[in-house]
Each structure stands twice: as structure tokens, then as C-alpha cells.
Amino acid sequence: KDYQKLYQDIHNLVLNIQSAEVTVTGMSQELDLFNAVYESMDKSIGYIFAQNTTEIMILVEKDSVSGMENLEVTFADGSTVSAQIRGTDVNTGLAVLKAEKSQISEHTLEAIGFLSLGNSDHSALLASPVIAMGNPMGNRSVVYGMITSTDTVVSMPDGNYKLLTTDIYGSENATGILVDLNGKVVGIINQDHNEKSVSNLISALGISEIKSALQRMSNGIENSYIGIQGTDVPSEVARIKEVPVGVYVTGIAMDSPAMQAGIQSGDIIVNVDKKKIISFADYVAVLSSWIPGEEKTIYLMRQGQNGYKLAKVEVVASGL
């Protein structure tokens, strides 16, 4: 009976989360081999996660809506409204759609739910139970399991993301969300960074690192792009090896603003304008308020024959 109650409680939790689930339908017109016009349609799962006074915001996979001429959102009660892309994010492969509340009936507005975004940074996440929802098996499905690893960090241009690995066997093309037993989203399923030996185990990018991107997309703010991959300089390493504290640049994207400005792998970023940088999170925070086309001064420590010396470069952010 205890076992049955446990699964009934999880089932009820899933039903509650599914009130925030929608079907996103994208439609576009294409030409066949004989230049005849036909309509292409793609369906995907999205999640309502925020609202303002006039709109609701829906999280969806970017690839499922890119290039679509018309988008529609179908709610759990079957009602459908049109939607538009509010913003996209290249690193996470996510998009945010907006739907006007004026198009949605009062009955539907009262029935829909909203995702609750949790925290993927706390140490208790390891070995904790999770629910994979969306398309973890390649189609609409729900699977239970636990988080088995939180140590991997995925480094991308201008962003580092914690990779949550689970013991859930699913599709190599899985999409969706990871939810804890409190009903909070702890990760967005992403299989792109799995090793070949575990390609079918469900993994997710931690939600804590994604929140700033969701906020930018929801506000319709274009992402700024510099093209820096980096990591923190641990204070112990800084003390023992006499390395400056800041962001250690591990890589520079080709033809990026960082490369054009002359930033190199091995440089340590210590300031952006007057903002002190002691961690990669500090750098990402500065980038979130950096407007495309705006120029800022990056101060960095560069190693030479006689140790590290201060240098500065002018960087103009591009849009992404």
C-alpha cells in the first residue's frame, strides 16, 4: 500500500505539471520537386512558465519553431491560440513564445498551470529522484528515475552549464524537462553532450544556468555574443601558483568579437569596465546587460616572460 501511495502521489504531481503543458504546432509552406506548394507541419511540446499583464510565455525547443510562418498553441483543454517567437537562445537550443491573454478564454486561463523553476546548484541534487517529462522516450511520455551525476560542466561560448545525468533509459533525441519530487524543474533535457557509451541515458542542462537566458528571451532582449569559453580560477590555485583570480580563458570562438579584439586562450579576465570579475558567473552577469553593438573595455592579465601583466582590449558585442 505504501508503494502504491508513493506512485499515486507522483502521478498526481505529474498531472499538476501537465496543466502547464501545451502542444505547439508550427506551419510553413514549402515547394516539392515539381515546384508545387505544400504545407509542412511540425508538432512539439511546450511549457507555460511565466506571464505578464497581457501575455503568457511558453518554453519550447528552438528547432521545432525556427522557420515556421505560423505558430499555434493548444492548451490542455483543447483550445488553440496563435503565438509568436519572443526570443531564442543558441547555446541551450531553446525558444520562448508569447501568446496574448486577450485571445485566451477565462476558463482556459483559470485552468492552465505554470512551471515552477527550481535550483540545480545545490549538492543534495545528486542521487535524488526525478521525473522526466515531455518526450524522453522520443514521444510524449513520463519516466521516473534518479540523478546519478552532477560533476560534468558543458563549456559553450559565453556560458557554462551543469550537466545532470540520470539512470533513465530514453531516446537519443529526447526532449523535455526534469522535475524533482517537489514539482520544480531542475533541468532541461538535452542529449547533445552525452558520451557515446551512455548516449541513451537522459541528461539535462541545469536550470540555474538557464534562468538568465529565459529572462532575456521573455523580455525580448537580443543575446549579446562575445565568444569566450572559460572557467573560474580556484582561489587555492591562485594562491599556490600565483595566478590572478578571475576567468581563465580556455577558448575563443572563430571570428568572434573576442578574437577580433585580440583576446587569447590563457588570458585571465579580471574586469569588464568597472565591474570586477572573479568568476565565470560574474562574466555571464555582465554579458546579460551588454547590448549588441555596445563597446566595453575588458581588462585581463596576460602571462609573459616576467609573469602576468595587465592588458586591456576594447570589445564590441554582436547580436546572436
PDB file of N, CA and C in Angstrom, residues 54-113:
ATOM      1  N   THR A  54      -0.376  41.033 -20.008  1.00  0.00           N
ATOM      2  CA  THR A  54      -1.048  40.834 -21.293  1.00  0.00           C
ATOM      3  C   THR A  54      -0.669  39.541 -22.008  1.00  0.00           C
ATOM      4  N   GLU A  55       0.406  38.854 -21.564  1.00  0.00           N
ATOM      5  CA  GLU A  55       0.901  37.700 -22.307  1.00  0.00           C
ATOM      6  C   GLU A  55       1.269  36.549 -21.377  1.00  0.00           C
ATOM      7  N   ILE A  56       1.262  35.342 -21.942  1.00  0.00           N
ATOM      8  CA  ILE A  56       1.868  34.199 -21.259  1.00  0.00           C
ATOM      9  C   ILE A  56       3.080  33.769 -22.073  1.00  0.00           C
ATOM     10  N   MET A  57       4.091  33.226 -21.387  1.00  0.00           N
ATOM     11  CA  MET A  57       5.339  32.816 -22.023  1.00  0.00           C
ATOM     12  C   MET A  57       5.436  31.293 -22.025  1.00  0.00           C
ATOM     13  N   ILE A  58       5.884  30.755 -23.151  1.00  0.00           N
ATOM     14  CA  ILE A  58       5.926  29.309 -23.350  1.00  0.00           C
ATOM     15  C   ILE A  58       7.328  28.900 -23.760  1.00  0.00           C
ATOM     16  N   LEU A  59       7.877  27.926 -23.068  1.00  0.00           N
ATOM     17  CA  LEU A  59       9.209  27.393 -23.355  1.00  0.00           C
ATOM     18  C   LEU A  59       9.088  26.226 -24.326  1.00  0.00           C
ATOM     19  N   VAL A  60       9.936  26.228 -25.375  1.00  0.00           N
ATOM     20  CA  VAL A  60       9.853  25.191 -26.397  1.00  0.00           C
ATOM     21  C   VAL A  60      11.232  24.998 -27.015  1.00  0.00           C
ATOM     22  N   GLU A  61      11.447  23.857 -27.686  1.00  0.00           N
ATOM     23  CA  GLU A  61      12.695  23.630 -28.406  1.00  0.00           C
ATOM     24  C   GLU A  61      12.775  24.574 -29.610  1.00  0.00           C
ATOM     25  N   LYS A  62      13.938  25.231 -29.759  1.00  0.00           N
ATOM     26  CA  LYS A  62      14.097  26.228 -30.830  1.00  0.00           C
ATOM     27  C   LYS A  62      13.946  25.604 -32.213  1.00  0.00           C
ATOM     28  N   ASP A  63      14.519  24.423 -32.416  1.00  0.00           N
ATOM     29  CA  ASP A  63      14.480  23.802 -33.737  1.00  0.00           C
ATOM     30  C   ASP A  63      13.062  23.495 -34.206  1.00  0.00           C
ATOM     31  N   SER A  64      12.155  23.311 -33.260  1.00  0.00           N
ATOM     32  CA  SER A  64      10.783  22.941 -33.632  1.00  0.00           C
ATOM     33  C   SER A  64       9.964  24.137 -34.113  1.00  0.00           C
ATOM     34  N   VAL A  65      10.449  25.356 -33.885  1.00  0.00           N
ATOM     35  CA  VAL A  65       9.676  26.545 -34.278  1.00  0.00           C
ATOM     36  C   VAL A  65      10.423  27.454 -35.250  1.00  0.00           C
ATOM     37  N   SER A  66      11.726  27.233 -35.403  1.00  0.00           N
ATOM     38  CA  SER A  66      12.503  28.091 -36.298  1.00  0.00           C
ATOM     39  C   SER A  66      12.040  27.914 -37.742  1.00  0.00           C
ATOM     40  N   GLY A  67      11.878  29.018 -38.433  1.00  0.00           N
ATOM     41  CA  GLY A  67      11.493  28.981 -39.833  1.00  0.00           C
ATOM     42  C   GLY A  67      10.013  28.764 -40.083  1.00  0.00           C
ATOM     43  N   MET A  68       9.227  28.631 -39.031  1.00  0.00           N
ATOM     44  CA  MET A  68       7.787  28.429 -39.190  1.00  0.00           C
ATOM     45  C   MET A  68       7.089  29.765 -39.430  1.00  0.00           C
ATOM     46  N   GLU A  69       6.163  29.784 -40.394  1.00  0.00           N
ATOM     47  CA  GLU A  69       5.456  31.022 -40.720  1.00  0.00           C
ATOM     48  C   GLU A  69       4.318  31.298 -39.755  1.00  0.00           C
ATOM     49  N   ASN A  70       3.693  30.236 -39.266  1.00  0.00           N
ATOM     50  CA  ASN A  70       2.588  30.383 -38.317  1.00  0.00           C
ATOM     51  C   ASN A  70       2.771  29.401 -37.166  1.00  0.00           C
ATOM     52  N   LEU A  71       2.492  29.870 -35.959  1.00  0.00           N
ATOM     53  CA  LEU A  71       2.597  29.027 -34.776  1.00  0.00           C
ATOM     54  C   LEU A  71       1.280  29.058 -34.020  1.00  0.00           C
ATOM     55  N   GLU A  72       0.862  27.891 -33.560  1.00  0.00           N
ATOM     56  CA  GLU A  72      -0.338  27.787 -32.742  1.00  0.00           C
ATOM     57  C   GLU A  72      -0.027  27.000 -31.476  1.00  0.00           C
ATOM     58  N   VAL A  73      -0.697  27.386 -30.397  1.00  0.00           N
ATOM     59  CA  VAL A  73      -0.536  26.711 -29.113  1.00  0.00           C
ATOM     60  C   VAL A  73      -1.873  26.113 -28.709  1.00  0.00           C
ATOM     61  N   THR A  74      -1.866  24.815 -28.420  1.00  0.00           N
ATOM     62  CA  THR A  74      -3.076  24.126 -27.967  1.00  0.00           C
ATOM     63  C   THR A  74      -2.925  23.772 -26.497  1.00  0.00           C
ATOM     64  N   PHE A  75      -3.861  24.245 -25.679  1.00  0.00           N
ATOM     65  CA  PHE A  75      -3.812  24.016 -24.243  1.00  0.00           C
ATOM     66  C   PHE A  75      -4.417  22.659 -23.873  1.00  0.00           C
ATOM     67  N   ALA A  76      -4.291  22.319 -22.602  1.00  0.00           N
ATOM     68  CA  ALA A  76      -4.754  21.012 -22.136  1.00  0.00           C
ATOM     69  C   ALA A  76      -6.253  20.819 -22.347  1.00  0.00           C
ATOM     70  N   ASP A  77      -7.033  21.918 -22.364  1.00  0.00           N
ATOM     71  CA  ASP A  77      -8.485  21.795 -22.554  1.00  0.00           C
ATOM     72  C   ASP A  77      -8.881  21.747 -24.026  1.00  0.00           C
ATOM     73  N   GLY A  78      -7.877  21.761 -24.931  1.00  0.00           N
ATOM     74  CA  GLY A  78      -8.156  21.667 -26.366  1.00  0.00           C
ATOM     75  C   GLY A  78      -8.280  22.988 -27.089  1.00  0.00           C
ATOM     76  N   SER A  79      -8.336  24.096 -26.374  1.00  0.00           N
ATOM     77  CA  SER A  79      -8.448  25.405 -27.029  1.00  0.00           C
ATOM     78  C   SER A  79      -7.107  25.794 -27.656  1.00  0.00           C
ATOM     79  N   THR A  80      -7.184  26.555 -28.750  1.00  0.00           N
ATOM     80  CA  THR A  80      -5.989  26.901 -29.519  1.00  0.00           C
ATOM     81  C   THR A  80      -5.924  28.402 -29.776  1.00  0.00           C
ATOM     82  N   VAL A  81      -4.697  28.961 -29.668  1.00  0.00           N
ATOM     83  CA  VAL A  81      -4.476  30.370 -29.982  1.00  0.00           C
ATOM     84  C   VAL A  81      -3.187  30.487 -30.787  1.00  0.00           C
ATOM     85  N   SER A  82      -3.023  31.602 -31.469  1.00  0.00           N
ATOM     86  CA  SER A  82      -1.791  31.845 -32.211  1.00  0.00           C
ATOM     87  C   SER A  82      -0.692  32.303 -31.246  1.00  0.00           C
ATOM     88  N   ALA A  83       0.559  32.112 -31.659  1.00  0.00           N
ATOM     89  CA  ALA A  83       1.702  32.505 -30.832  1.00  0.00           C
ATOM     90  C   ALA A  83       2.802  33.055 -31.730  1.00  0.00           C
ATOM     91  N   GLN A  84       3.719  33.808 -31.133  1.00  0.00           N
ATOM     92  CA  GLN A  84       4.861  34.360 -31.850  1.00  0.00           C
ATOM     93  C   GLN A  84       6.131  34.085 -31.055  1.00  0.00           C
ATOM     94  N   ILE A  85       7.245  34.006 -31.769  1.00  0.00           N
ATOM     95  CA  ILE A  85       8.532  33.809 -31.102  1.00  0.00           C
ATOM     96  C   ILE A  85       8.953  35.107 -30.424  1.00  0.00           C
ATOM     97  N   ARG A  86       9.228  35.027 -29.131  1.00  0.00           N
ATOM     98  CA  ARG A  86       9.668  36.206 -28.373  1.00  0.00           C
ATOM     99  C   ARG A  86      11.198  36.288 -28.345  1.00  0.00           C
ATOM    100  N   GLY A  87      11.855  35.128 -28.291  1.00  0.00           N
ATOM    101  CA  GLY A  87      13.316  35.114 -28.246  1.00  0.00           C
ATOM    102  C   GLY A  87      13.842  33.702 -28.381  1.00  0.00           C
ATOM    103  N   THR A  88      15.109  33.580 -28.791  1.00  0.00           N
ATOM    104  CA  THR A  88      15.755  32.276 -28.924  1.00  0.00           C
ATOM    105  C   THR A  88      17.130  32.320 -28.282  1.00  0.00           C
ATOM    106  N   ASP A  89      17.663  31.139 -27.976  1.00  0.00           N
ATOM    107  CA  ASP A  89      18.984  31.041 -27.362  1.00  0.00           C
ATOM    108  C   ASP A  89      19.749  29.910 -28.043  1.00  0.00           C
ATOM    109  N   VAL A  90      20.902  30.247 -28.640  1.00  0.00           N
ATOM    110  CA  VAL A  90      21.673  29.272 -29.411  1.00  0.00           C
ATOM    111  C   VAL A  90      22.289  28.208 -28.510  1.00  0.00           C
ATOM    112  N   ASN A  91      22.883  28.607 -27.390  1.00  0.00           N
ATOM    113  CA  ASN A  91      23.580  27.649 -26.530  1.00  0.00           C
ATOM    114  C   ASN A  91      22.671  26.540 -26.020  1.00  0.00           C
ATOM    115  N   THR A  92      21.504  26.922 -25.522  1.00  0.00           N
ATOM    116  CA  THR A  92      20.603  25.940 -24.914  1.00  0.00           C
ATOM    117  C   THR A  92      19.659  25.301 -25.921  1.00  0.00           C
ATOM    118  N   GLY A  93      19.549  25.897 -27.114  1.00  0.00           N
ATOM    119  CA  GLY A  93      18.629  25.362 -28.116  1.00  0.00           C
ATOM    120  C   GLY A  93      17.173  25.570 -27.754  1.00  0.00           C
ATOM    121  N   LEU A  94      16.885  26.623 -26.979  1.00  0.00           N
ATOM    122  CA  LEU A  94      15.527  26.884 -26.516  1.00  0.00           C
ATOM    123  C   LEU A  94      14.957  28.143 -27.170  1.00  0.00           C
ATOM    124  N   ALA A  95      13.654  28.242 -27.140  1.00  0.00           N
ATOM    125  CA  ALA A  95      12.952  29.441 -27.604  1.00  0.00           C
ATOM    126  C   ALA A  95      11.828  29.752 -26.638  1.00  0.00           C
ATOM    127  N   VAL A  96      11.444  31.010 -26.574  1.00  0.00           N
ATOM    128  CA  VAL A  96      10.296  31.442 -25.790  1.00  0.00           C
ATOM    129  C   VAL A  96       9.258  32.012 -26.741  1.00  0.00           C
ATOM    130  N   LEU A  97       8.034  31.494 -26.630  1.00  0.00           N
ATOM    131  CA  LEU A  97       6.911  32.011 -27.404  1.00  0.00           C
ATOM    132  C   LEU A  97       6.039  32.875 -26.513  1.00  0.00           C
ATOM    133  N   LYS A  98       5.320  33.797 -27.121  1.00  0.00           N
ATOM    134  CA  LYS A  98       4.341  34.590 -26.387  1.00  0.00           C
ATOM    135  C   LYS A  98       2.967  34.371 -27.003  1.00  0.00           C
ATOM    136  N   ALA A  99       1.966  34.310 -26.149  1.00  0.00           N
ATOM    137  CA  ALA A  99       0.571  34.220 -26.588  1.00  0.00           C
ATOM    138  C   ALA A  99      -0.215  35.293 -25.854  1.00  0.00           C
ATOM    139  N   GLU A 100      -1.070  36.005 -26.586  1.00  0.00           N
ATOM    140  CA  GLU A 100      -1.827  37.107 -25.998  1.00  0.00           C
ATOM    141  C   GLU A 100      -2.958  36.569 -25.118  1.00  0.00           C
ATOM    142  N   LYS A 101      -3.045  37.075 -23.899  1.00  0.00           N
ATOM    143  CA  LYS A 101      -4.120  36.657 -22.988  1.00  0.00           C
ATOM    144  C   LYS A 101      -5.494  37.024 -23.535  1.00  0.00           C
ATOM    145  N   SER A 102      -5.552  38.081 -24.333  1.00  0.00           N
ATOM    146  CA  SER A 102      -6.841  38.515 -24.863  1.00  0.00           C
ATOM    147  C   SER A 102      -7.447  37.470 -25.799  1.00  0.00           C
ATOM    148  N   GLN A 103      -6.600  36.561 -26.324  1.00  0.00           N
ATOM    149  CA  GLN A 103      -7.097  35.511 -27.207  1.00  0.00           C
ATOM    150  C   GLN A 103      -7.548  34.270 -26.433  1.00  0.00           C
ATOM    151  N   ILE A 104      -7.228  34.225 -25.154  1.00  0.00           N
ATOM    152  CA  ILE A 104      -7.469  33.025 -24.354  1.00  0.00           C
ATOM    153  C   ILE A 104      -8.704  33.226 -23.486  1.00  0.00           C
ATOM    154  N   SER A 105      -9.580  32.235 -23.446  1.00  0.00           N
ATOM    155  CA  SER A 105     -10.806  32.356 -22.658  1.00  0.00           C
ATOM    156  C   SER A 105     -10.492  32.366 -21.165  1.00  0.00           C
ATOM    157  N   GLU A 106     -11.393  32.943 -20.387  1.00  0.00           N
ATOM    158  CA  GLU A 106     -11.229  32.979 -18.931  1.00  0.00           C
ATOM    159  C   GLU A 106     -11.149  31.564 -18.361  1.00  0.00           C
ATOM    160  N   HIS A 107     -11.940  30.667 -18.907  1.00  0.00           N
ATOM    161  CA  HIS A 107     -11.943  29.279 -18.436  1.00  0.00           C
ATOM    162  C   HIS A 107     -10.559  28.642 -18.602  1.00  0.00           C
ATOM    163  N   THR A 108      -9.931  28.874 -19.761  1.00  0.00           N
ATOM    164  CA  THR A 108      -8.607  28.312 -20.015  1.00  0.00           C
ATOM    165  C   THR A 108      -7.555  28.969 -19.129  1.00  0.00           C
ATOM    166  N   LEU A 109      -7.641  30.280 -18.972  1.00  0.00           N
ATOM    167  CA  LEU A 109      -6.672  30.984 -18.114  1.00  0.00           C
ATOM    168  C   LEU A 109      -6.715  30.480 -16.678  1.00  0.00           C
ATOM    169  N   GLU A 110      -7.889  30.118 -16.217  1.00  0.00           N
ATOM    170  CA  GLU A 110      -8.020  29.599 -14.853  1.00  0.00           C
ATOM    171  C   GLU A 110      -7.500  28.171 -14.744  1.00  0.00           C
ATOM    172  N   ALA A 111      -7.544  27.425 -15.859  1.00  0.00           N
ATOM    173  CA  ALA A 111      -7.173  26.007 -15.822  1.00  0.00           C
ATOM    174  C   ALA A 111      -5.684  25.766 -16.018  1.00  0.00           C
ATOM    175  N   ILE A 112      -4.999  26.670 -16.735  1.00  0.00           N
ATOM    176  CA  ILE A 112      -3.596  26.413 -17.048  1.00  0.00           C
ATOM    177  C   ILE A 112      -2.719  26.552 -15.808  1.00  0.00           C
ATOM    178  N   GLY A 113      -1.610  25.800 -15.812  1.00  0.00           N
ATOM    179  CA  GLY A 113      -0.630  25.898 -14.746  1.00  0.00           C
ATOM    180  C   GLY A 113       0.650  26.546 -15.256  1.00  0.00           C
TER     181      GLY A 113
END
